[in-house]
């Protein structure tokens, strides 16, 4: 069976990361599993985790009182989900629901924040990786709101 | 890069390219709330209408006007001419009101084709946006009819909402095959939608193909094609191996009138299918 450290090392998000940091980060990770319909997190709840999805698909949803839970994006295998743990007020902006059986590594964001505060090189490395994800999502969202097929 | 960009075509240029032939509507299929497919047969005689995947015709609604529309039917069954379009302008709205038995003028086929012969031995990735699936469908028919000659076949299809999905029944049938992978994503979904949400470019990093041995055929709104090509190039697909289908205001369809000029090319005559390398510098140019 693979250790968390090995799984992290193989994940695109942590590609080429210093093995010393990987070992450190592995201490903040745990294997999790969600059945279809289970929520990984809900809007407004404390955000102290992020997820490396290993298998399955997750819908990112926004609640509309008139229309119910609206899927605004999806994340699947090999993607990273969640950055609200990085910035105050550390609360989820959206909800995330497993669409199919989902296996992931849940990383303890609070534990990571402490480690990043203690070692700024690690903090910078991690922030750079998250910035890339945030940029990708921002670009995709810009295209999405353009309504190009309209 | 493929060895031969464009294999010789079996079609010939129309003898009288400016003279419409009369076709009769056999069937009208409503694909979505604003999109429809016309199935046409020649009014006189039983002549087949050979064409290459990617080519277009000029369709003339008598008394209203003429517009270019890509052929969306099966090139192996040229006895029925099939076009799919959205009712968005004066001519397409009038076209959408036509019924079986009505007549329509047809000039064509015109333009360059998708490189389906040159793609033999390669993985082929189709990336379609909205109505852009229609011009790609003939290439899909061709490749599926010669399936053993190609590597992996992947279709990435993005559209506005689940209600806008074109050729839904056919997509479901193709998805049931074990030799073609289809991924659909929508921009807006209801809670009942259980598949991908987001722009089609998001599907590219995860799609199963070998970038160095891939021919990508891309069709959709220009902004979508631009970002799709960038994403494919990021994955490692060469600009010479990415093909896009361009659209401009085409009038004569034979390169005389100049309406569809884009930089050094006429879309009607030199296109509509180009490599991304040919178009790369023109896609983000302002005011052309």
Short mmCIF file of C-alpha atoms in Angstrom, two decimals:
data_model
loop_
_atom_site.label_atom_id
_atom_site.label_comp_id
_atom_site.label_asym_id
_atom_site.label_seq_id
_atom_site.Cartn_x
_atom_site.Cartn_y
_atom_site.Cartn_z
CA UNK A 1 0.00 0.00 0.00
CA UNK A 2 1.25 3.48 -0.87
CA UNK A 3 2.07 5.90 1.91
CA UNK A 4 0.63 9.41 1.89
CA UNK A 5 4.11 10.72 1.13
CA UNK A 6 4.36 8.52 -1.98
CA UNK A 7 0.91 9.57 -3.15
CA UNK A 8 1.79 13.25 -2.71
CA UNK A 9 5.05 12.78 -4.61
CA UNK A 10 3.14 11.36 -7.59
CA UNK A 11 0.48 14.05 -7.63
CA UNK A 12 0.86 16.81 -10.24
CA UNK A 13 0.30 19.46 -7.62
CA UNK A 14 3.42 18.49 -5.70
CA UNK A 15 5.58 17.72 -8.75
CA UNK A 16 9.29 18.45 -8.13
CA UNK A 17 8.72 19.50 -4.55
CA UNK A 18 11.68 19.11 -2.18
CA UNK A 19 11.37 15.62 -0.58
CA UNK A 20 12.01 17.19 2.82
CA UNK A 21 8.86 19.31 2.41
CA UNK A 22 6.90 16.35 1.07
CA UNK A 23 7.72 14.40 4.20
CA UNK A 24 6.67 17.35 6.32
CA UNK A 25 3.40 17.79 4.41
CA UNK A 26 2.57 14.09 4.48
CA UNK A 27 2.11 14.45 8.23
CA UNK A 28 -0.86 16.76 7.52
CA UNK A 29 -2.62 14.39 5.09
CA UNK A 30 -5.10 11.57 5.48
CA UNK A 31 -7.00 9.28 3.11
CA UNK A 32 -10.71 10.04 2.82
CA UNK A 33 -13.60 8.59 0.85
CA UNK A 34 -16.99 10.04 -0.09
CA UNK A 35 -20.03 8.27 -1.48
CA UNK A 36 -22.13 9.95 -4.18
CA UNK A 37 -24.15 12.74 -2.57
CA UNK A 38 -21.80 13.18 0.40
CA UNK A 39 -20.56 16.69 1.00
CA UNK A 40 -16.81 17.29 1.26
CA UNK A 41 -17.62 20.69 2.71
CA UNK A 42 -20.47 23.15 2.88
CA UNK A 43 -20.67 26.87 2.24
CA UNK A 44 -20.07 28.95 5.39
CA UNK A 45 -18.47 26.16 7.42
CA UNK A 46 -14.91 26.56 8.77
CA UNK A 47 -12.35 25.83 6.04
CA UNK A 48 -9.42 23.95 7.48
CA UNK A 49 -8.79 21.43 4.73
CA UNK A 50 -8.01 21.04 1.07
CA UNK A 51 -8.36 17.93 -1.04
CA UNK A 52 -6.21 16.19 -3.62
CA UNK A 53 -8.75 14.20 -5.58
CA UNK A 54 -7.44 10.78 -6.53
CA UNK A 55 -10.58 9.30 -8.01
CA UNK A 56 -14.14 10.42 -8.73
CA UNK A 57 -15.82 13.72 -9.40
CA UNK A 58 -16.94 16.57 -7.18
CA UNK A 59 -19.45 19.31 -7.98
CA UNK A 60 -18.75 22.76 -6.57
CA UNK A 61 -22.10 24.25 -5.74
CA UNK A 62 -23.69 27.52 -4.81
CA UNK A 63 -27.03 27.57 -3.04
CA UNK A 64 -29.83 29.57 -4.63
CA UNK A 65 -33.03 29.70 -2.55
CA UNK A 66 -35.16 29.55 -5.70
CA UNK A 67 -33.26 26.92 -7.71
CA UNK A 68 -31.52 24.89 -5.03
CA UNK A 69 -27.89 23.77 -5.17
CA UNK A 70 -26.43 24.98 -8.47
CA UNK A 71 -23.28 23.28 -9.77
CA UNK A 72 -20.93 26.02 -10.96
CA UNK A 73 -17.83 23.93 -11.57
CA UNK A 74 -16.57 20.38 -11.24
CA UNK A 75 -13.26 18.93 -10.10
CA UNK A 76 -12.04 15.45 -10.88
CA UNK A 77 -9.13 13.09 -10.70
CA UNK A 78 -5.74 14.66 -10.06
CA UNK A 79 -7.24 18.07 -9.27
CA UNK A 80 -6.88 20.13 -6.12
CA UNK A 81 -9.99 21.37 -4.39
CA UNK A 82 -10.24 24.19 -1.86
CA UNK A 83 -8.22 27.25 -1.03
CA UNK A 84 -10.43 28.96 1.54
CA UNK A 85 -8.23 27.48 4.28
CA UNK A 86 -5.43 29.81 3.09
CA UNK A 87 -7.00 33.15 3.90
CA UNK A 88 -9.13 34.60 6.69
CA UNK A 89 -11.92 34.20 7.60
CA UNK A 90 -11.14 30.50 6.80
CA UNK A 91 -14.69 29.70 5.74
CA UNK A 92 -15.86 27.85 2.64
CA UNK A 93 -17.32 30.10 -0.05
CA UNK A 94 -19.03 27.21 -1.84
CA UNK A 95 -20.15 23.67 -1.13
CA UNK A 96 -18.55 20.58 -2.65
CA UNK A 97 -20.56 17.41 -3.24
CA UNK A 98 -19.29 14.05 -4.45
CA UNK A 99 -21.02 13.26 -7.75
CA UNK A 100 -19.53 9.78 -7.87
CA UNK A 101 -17.54 7.69 -5.43
CA UNK A 102 -14.63 9.97 -4.57
CA UNK A 103 -11.30 9.11 -2.99
CA UNK A 104 -9.00 11.90 -1.94
CA UNK A 105 -6.20 12.96 0.34
CA UNK A 106 -7.50 15.54 2.80
CA UNK A 107 -4.76 17.93 3.84
CA UNK A 108 -5.09 19.66 7.19
CA UNK A 109 -4.86 23.33 6.27
CA UNK A 110 -4.49 24.56 9.83
CA UNK A 111 -1.50 22.29 10.34
CA UNK A 112 -0.09 23.50 6.99
CA UNK A 113 -0.57 27.16 7.89
CA UNK A 114 1.49 26.65 11.05
CA UNK A 115 4.23 24.89 9.08
CA UNK A 116 4.27 27.63 6.43
CA UNK A 117 4.51 30.31 9.13
CA UNK A 118 7.45 28.48 10.67
CA UNK A 119 9.24 27.94 7.32
CA UNK A 120 8.68 30.71 4.79
CA UNK A 121 10.46 28.81 2.00
CA UNK A 122 7.87 26.08 2.34
CA UNK A 123 5.15 28.75 2.52
CA UNK A 124 6.39 30.43 -0.67
CA UNK A 125 6.59 27.10 -2.52
CA UNK A 126 3.05 26.15 -1.50
CA UNK A 127 1.62 29.62 -2.27
CA UNK A 128 3.15 29.51 -5.75
CA UNK A 129 1.49 26.17 -6.43
CA UNK A 130 -1.86 27.43 -5.20
CA UNK A 131 -1.51 30.66 -7.17
CA UNK A 132 -1.27 28.61 -10.38
CA UNK A 133 -4.47 26.78 -9.54
CA UNK A 134 -6.23 30.01 -8.67
CA UNK A 135 -5.07 31.57 -11.97
CA UNK A 136 -6.30 28.55 -13.98
CA UNK A 137 -9.70 28.69 -12.27
CA UNK A 138 -9.92 32.44 -12.77
CA UNK A 139 -9.15 32.14 -16.50
CA UNK A 140 -11.68 29.33 -16.90
CA UNK A 141 -14.32 31.31 -15.01
CA UNK A 142 -13.71 34.36 -17.21
CA UNK A 143 -14.39 32.25 -20.29
CA UNK A 144 -17.39 30.65 -18.65
CA UNK A 145 -19.04 33.99 -17.86
CA UNK A 146 -18.38 35.21 -21.43
CA UNK A 147 -21.15 32.86 -22.49
CA UNK A 148 -19.25 32.22 -25.72
CA UNK A 149 -21.71 29.70 -27.12
CA UNK A 150 -24.68 32.07 -26.69
CA UNK B 1 3.49 17.30 -38.15
CA UNK B 2 1.43 15.12 -40.45
CA UNK B 3 3.23 13.96 -43.62
CA UNK B 4 0.66 15.28 -45.99
CA UNK B 5 -1.52 18.12 -44.86
CA UNK B 6 -4.29 17.70 -47.34
CA UNK B 7 -4.79 14.52 -49.32
CA UNK B 8 -6.40 14.90 -52.75
CA UNK B 9 -10.14 15.30 -52.44
CA UNK B 10 -12.71 13.28 -54.29
CA UNK B 11 -14.93 16.29 -54.71
CA UNK B 12 -14.73 18.63 -57.66
CA UNK B 13 -15.49 22.32 -57.69
CA UNK B 14 -19.02 23.06 -58.85
CA UNK B 15 -19.19 23.72 -62.61
CA UNK B 16 -21.30 26.84 -62.07
CA UNK B 17 -20.23 27.99 -58.61
CA UNK B 18 -22.48 31.05 -58.57
CA UNK B 19 -25.59 29.24 -59.73
CA UNK B 20 -27.70 27.64 -56.98
CA UNK B 21 -29.16 24.20 -57.55
CA UNK B 22 -32.64 23.57 -56.27
CA UNK B 23 -32.93 21.07 -53.42
CA UNK B 24 -36.08 19.91 -51.68
CA UNK B 25 -36.36 19.55 -47.91
CA UNK B 26 -37.03 15.93 -46.96
CA UNK B 27 -36.94 16.28 -43.21
CA UNK B 28 -36.50 18.91 -40.51
CA UNK B 29 -35.09 17.78 -37.14
CA UNK B 30 -35.35 20.08 -34.13
CA UNK B 31 -32.06 19.60 -32.26
CA UNK B 32 -32.71 22.14 -29.48
CA UNK B 33 -34.90 25.17 -28.86
CA UNK B 34 -32.98 27.24 -31.44
CA UNK B 35 -31.07 24.69 -33.53
CA UNK B 36 -32.36 22.55 -36.36
CA UNK B 37 -31.13 20.14 -39.02
CA UNK B 38 -32.30 20.15 -42.62
CA UNK B 39 -32.10 17.01 -44.75
CA UNK B 40 -32.10 17.88 -48.45
CA UNK B 41 -32.32 16.00 -51.72
CA UNK B 42 -31.87 17.35 -55.24
CA UNK B 43 -35.15 18.50 -56.71
CA UNK B 44 -34.40 16.97 -60.10
CA UNK B 45 -32.61 13.67 -60.60
CA UNK B 46 -31.07 11.51 -57.96
CA UNK B 47 -27.56 12.91 -58.03
CA UNK B 48 -25.36 12.30 -55.00
CA UNK B 49 -23.59 15.32 -53.53
CA UNK B 50 -19.99 14.31 -52.73
CA UNK B 51 -18.23 16.48 -50.18
CA UNK B 52 -15.32 16.34 -47.77
CA UNK B 53 -15.70 16.68 -43.98
CA UNK B 54 -15.32 20.35 -43.08
CA UNK B 55 -16.66 21.79 -46.32
CA UNK B 56 -19.61 24.14 -46.49
CA UNK B 57 -22.43 25.11 -48.86
CA UNK B 58 -24.10 28.40 -49.58
CA UNK B 59 -27.79 27.90 -48.76
CA UNK B 60 -30.25 30.26 -50.38
CA UNK B 61 -33.69 30.85 -48.90
CA UNK B 62 -35.39 32.25 -51.98
CA UNK B 63 -36.48 35.82 -51.54
CA UNK B 64 -34.68 36.18 -48.21
CA UNK B 65 -30.95 35.64 -48.65
CA UNK B 66 -27.99 33.31 -48.87
CA UNK B 67 -25.60 32.19 -46.11
CA UNK B 68 -22.71 29.73 -45.69
CA UNK B 69 -23.47 26.65 -43.59
CA UNK B 70 -21.15 23.72 -42.92
CA UNK B 71 -22.27 20.29 -44.00
CA UNK B 72 -23.07 18.15 -40.95
CA UNK B 73 -23.96 14.86 -42.64
CA UNK B 74 -22.11 11.66 -43.40
CA UNK B 75 -19.68 11.93 -46.33
CA UNK B 76 -20.19 8.22 -46.97
CA UNK B 77 -23.88 8.89 -47.63
CA UNK B 78 -23.80 11.89 -49.95
CA UNK B 79 -27.23 11.13 -51.38
CA UNK B 80 -28.76 13.22 -48.57
CA UNK B 81 -27.32 16.63 -47.89
CA UNK B 82 -27.48 17.54 -44.21
CA UNK B 83 -26.99 20.94 -42.59
CA UNK B 84 -27.40 21.95 -38.97
CA UNK B 85 -27.71 25.56 -37.91
CA UNK B 86 -29.06 27.91 -35.27
CA UNK B 87 -31.88 30.32 -35.94
CA UNK B 88 -30.14 33.58 -35.09
CA UNK B 89 -30.44 35.90 -38.11
CA UNK B 90 -32.94 36.79 -40.80
CA UNK B 91 -31.95 33.98 -43.17
CA UNK B 92 -31.57 31.22 -40.57
CA UNK B 93 -34.88 32.18 -38.96
CA UNK B 94 -36.58 31.94 -42.38
CA UNK B 95 -34.76 28.64 -42.93
CA UNK B 96 -36.03 27.34 -39.62
CA UNK B 97 -39.59 28.01 -40.77
CA UNK B 98 -39.21 25.82 -43.88
CA UNK B 99 -41.08 22.52 -43.97
CA UNK B 100 -40.63 19.19 -45.74
CA UNK B 101 -41.42 19.68 -49.42
CA UNK B 102 -40.19 23.30 -49.51
CA UNK B 103 -37.27 24.16 -51.78
CA UNK B 104 -33.94 25.81 -51.07
CA UNK B 105 -30.99 26.84 -53.26
CA UNK B 106 -27.62 25.17 -52.77
CA UNK B 107 -24.19 26.23 -54.04
CA UNK B 108 -21.18 24.14 -53.17
CA UNK B 109 -19.40 22.31 -51.74
CA UNK B 110 -16.73 24.89 -50.98
CA UNK B 111 -13.58 25.17 -48.92
CA UNK B 112 -10.88 23.04 -47.37
CA UNK B 113 -11.51 19.91 -45.34
CA UNK B 114 -10.53 18.41 -41.99
CA UNK B 115 -7.35 16.34 -42.50
CA UNK B 116 -9.03 12.99 -41.85
CA UNK B 117 -6.79 11.07 -44.25
CA UNK B 118 -3.57 12.68 -43.07
CA UNK B 119 -4.56 11.87 -39.47
CA UNK B 120 -4.34 8.11 -40.05
CA UNK B 121 -2.14 6.50 -37.42
CA UNK B 122 -2.59 9.41 -35.01
CA UNK B 123 -4.76 9.96 -31.96
CA UNK B 124 -7.53 12.31 -33.00
CA UNK B 125 -8.97 14.80 -30.54
CA UNK B 126 -12.15 16.64 -31.46
CA UNK B 127 -12.88 19.77 -29.46
CA UNK B 128 -16.30 21.23 -30.17
CA UNK B 129 -18.01 24.28 -28.72
CA UNK B 130 -21.78 24.73 -29.08
CA UNK B 131 -22.94 24.53 -32.71
CA UNK B 132 -19.29 23.77 -33.62
CA UNK B 133 -20.08 20.09 -33.21
CA UNK B 134 -22.03 20.19 -36.49
CA UNK B 135 -19.07 20.89 -38.84
CA UNK B 136 -17.03 18.28 -36.97
CA UNK B 137 -19.64 15.53 -37.30
CA UNK B 138 -18.71 14.54 -40.90
CA UNK B 139 -15.09 14.03 -39.76
CA UNK B 140 -16.33 11.89 -36.85
CA UNK B 141 -18.43 9.80 -39.26
CA UNK B 142 -15.43 9.34 -41.53
CA UNK B 143 -13.07 8.35 -38.73
CA UNK B 144 -15.55 5.99 -37.08
CA UNK B 145 -16.13 4.32 -40.46
CA UNK B 146 -12.36 3.71 -40.70
CA UNK B 147 -11.83 3.28 -36.97
CA UNK B 148 -9.00 0.75 -37.19
CA UNK B 149 -6.79 3.26 -39.02
CA UNK B 150 -6.59 5.68 -36.09
CA UNK B 151 -5.26 5.71 -32.55
CA UNK B 152 -7.36 6.96 -29.66
CA UNK B 153 -10.40 9.03 -30.57
CA UNK B 154 -11.57 11.61 -28.05
CA UNK B 155 -14.41 14.08 -28.32
CA UNK B 156 -14.47 17.01 -25.89
CA UNK B 157 -17.71 18.92 -26.20
CA UNK B 158 -18.64 22.10 -24.40
CA UNK B 159 -21.95 23.88 -24.62
CA UNK B 160 -24.04 26.37 -22.76
CA UNK B 161 -26.37 24.05 -20.84
CA UNK B 162 -27.59 20.43 -20.95
CA UNK B 163 -30.56 21.62 -23.06
CA UNK B 164 -28.15 22.86 -25.75
CA UNK B 165 -26.41 19.52 -26.34
CA UNK B 166 -26.56 18.73 -30.05
CA UNK B 167 -27.05 15.27 -31.53
CA UNK B 168 -27.72 13.91 -28.05
CA UNK B 169 -28.98 10.51 -29.19
CA UNK B 170 -25.98 10.04 -31.45
CA UNK B 171 -23.57 11.10 -28.70
CA UNK B 172 -25.14 8.54 -26.37
CA UNK B 173 -24.78 5.86 -29.03
CA UNK B 174 -21.16 6.77 -29.69
CA UNK B 175 -20.43 6.84 -25.98
CA UNK B 176 -21.60 3.25 -25.73
CA UNK B 177 -18.85 2.23 -28.15
CA UNK B 178 -15.65 1.08 -26.51
CA UNK B 179 -13.38 2.77 -29.04
CA UNK B 180 -14.35 6.41 -28.61
CA UNK B 181 -14.24 8.57 -25.49
CA UNK B 182 -16.65 11.44 -25.09
CA UNK B 183 -16.55 14.12 -22.42
CA UNK B 184 -19.26 16.75 -22.24
CA UNK B 185 -19.17 19.90 -20.14
CA UNK B 186 -21.66 22.73 -19.77
CA UNK B 187 -21.32 26.32 -18.62
CA UNK B 188 -24.59 26.36 -16.69
CA UNK B 189 -26.29 23.40 -15.10
CA UNK B 190 -29.22 22.55 -12.90
CA UNK B 191 -28.89 20.29 -9.84
CA UNK B 192 -30.05 17.39 -12.04
CA UNK B 193 -26.87 17.53 -14.17
CA UNK B 194 -24.33 14.94 -13.03
CA UNK B 195 -21.47 15.53 -15.43
CA UNK B 196 -18.80 18.19 -15.96
CA UNK B 197 -19.43 21.89 -15.40
CA UNK B 198 -17.01 24.49 -16.74
CA UNK B 199 -15.44 25.55 -20.01
CA UNK B 200 -14.34 22.95 -22.54
CA UNK B 201 -10.67 23.95 -22.19
CA UNK B 202 -10.74 22.45 -18.68
CA UNK B 203 -11.19 18.99 -20.19
CA UNK B 204 -7.95 19.15 -22.18
CA UNK B 205 -5.39 18.51 -19.40
CA UNK B 206 -7.23 15.32 -18.39
CA UNK B 207 -8.13 13.95 -21.82
CA UNK B 208 -6.47 10.65 -22.73
CA UNK B 209 -4.29 11.24 -25.80
CA UNK B 210 -0.61 11.29 -26.69
CA UNK B 211 0.13 14.96 -27.48
CA UNK B 212 3.08 14.22 -29.74
CA UNK B 213 1.00 11.89 -31.90
CA UNK B 214 -2.23 13.79 -31.94
CA UNK B 215 -4.18 15.66 -34.56
CA UNK B 216 -6.70 18.03 -32.97
CA UNK B 217 -9.77 19.25 -34.82
CA UNK B 218 -11.33 22.27 -33.16
CA UNK B 219 -14.55 24.03 -34.03
CA UNK B 220 -16.58 26.56 -32.11
CA UNK B 221 -16.71 30.28 -31.37
CA UNK B 222 -13.40 31.95 -32.22
CA UNK B 223 -12.57 32.87 -28.64
CA UNK B 224 -13.13 29.26 -27.58
CA UNK B 225 -10.89 27.99 -30.40
CA UNK B 226 -8.17 30.44 -29.43
CA UNK B 227 -8.06 29.27 -25.81
CA UNK B 228 -8.49 25.63 -26.82
CA UNK B 229 -5.47 25.86 -29.12
CA UNK B 230 -3.43 27.47 -26.34
CA UNK B 231 -4.42 24.67 -23.94
CA UNK B 232 -3.65 21.96 -26.53
CA UNK B 233 -0.26 23.55 -27.18
CA UNK B 234 0.37 23.59 -23.40
CA UNK B 235 -0.29 19.84 -23.42
CA UNK B 236 2.35 19.49 -26.14
CA UNK B 237 0.31 19.31 -29.37
CA UNK B 238 2.18 21.13 -32.16
CA UNK B 239 0.50 24.17 -33.77
CA UNK B 240 0.76 22.39 -37.16
CA UNK B 241 -1.29 19.52 -35.78
CA UNK B 242 -4.12 21.69 -34.44
CA UNK B 243 -6.79 22.46 -37.03
CA UNK B 244 -9.48 25.07 -36.57
CA UNK B 245 -12.49 26.01 -38.68
CA UNK B 246 -12.79 29.75 -39.21
CA UNK B 247 -15.88 31.79 -39.91
CA UNK B 248 -16.25 35.17 -41.56
CA UNK B 249 -18.86 37.00 -43.59
CA UNK B 250 -18.80 34.87 -46.76
CA UNK B 251 -20.73 36.02 -49.80
CA UNK B 252 -19.41 34.60 -53.08
CA UNK B 253 -17.64 31.55 -51.54
CA UNK B 254 -15.05 31.46 -54.33
CA UNK B 255 -12.63 34.19 -53.28
CA UNK B 256 -13.90 36.97 -55.59
CA UNK B 257 -15.76 39.38 -53.40
CA UNK B 258 -13.24 39.71 -50.58
CA UNK B 259 -15.83 39.88 -47.79
CA UNK B 260 -14.21 37.03 -45.88
CA UNK B 261 -10.63 38.19 -46.15
CA UNK B 262 -8.60 37.68 -42.98
CA UNK B 263 -5.06 38.98 -43.35
CA UNK B 264 -3.57 37.24 -46.37
CA UNK B 265 -6.30 34.60 -46.82
CA UNK B 266 -9.89 34.29 -47.94
CA UNK B 267 -11.74 32.09 -45.47
CA UNK B 268 -14.08 30.75 -48.16
CA UNK B 269 -11.38 29.66 -50.59
CA UNK B 270 -8.26 29.06 -48.47
CA UNK B 271 -10.31 27.79 -45.51
CA UNK B 272 -12.48 27.38 -43.57
CA UNK B 273 -10.14 24.72 -42.13
CA UNK B 274 -6.67 26.04 -41.28
CA UNK B 275 -3.86 24.93 -39.01
CA UNK B 276 -3.48 26.88 -35.79
CA UNK B 277 -0.01 27.86 -36.99
CA UNK B 278 -1.54 29.56 -40.04
CA UNK B 279 -4.08 31.47 -37.95
CA UNK B 280 -2.16 31.96 -34.71
CA UNK B 281 -1.10 35.54 -35.49
CA UNK B 282 -4.53 36.59 -36.69
CA UNK B 283 -6.79 35.22 -33.98
CA UNK B 284 -6.22 37.98 -31.46
CA UNK B 285 -5.82 40.80 -34.01
CA UNK B 286 -8.14 43.70 -33.47
CA UNK B 287 -10.39 45.17 -36.13
CA UNK B 288 -9.95 42.61 -38.89
#
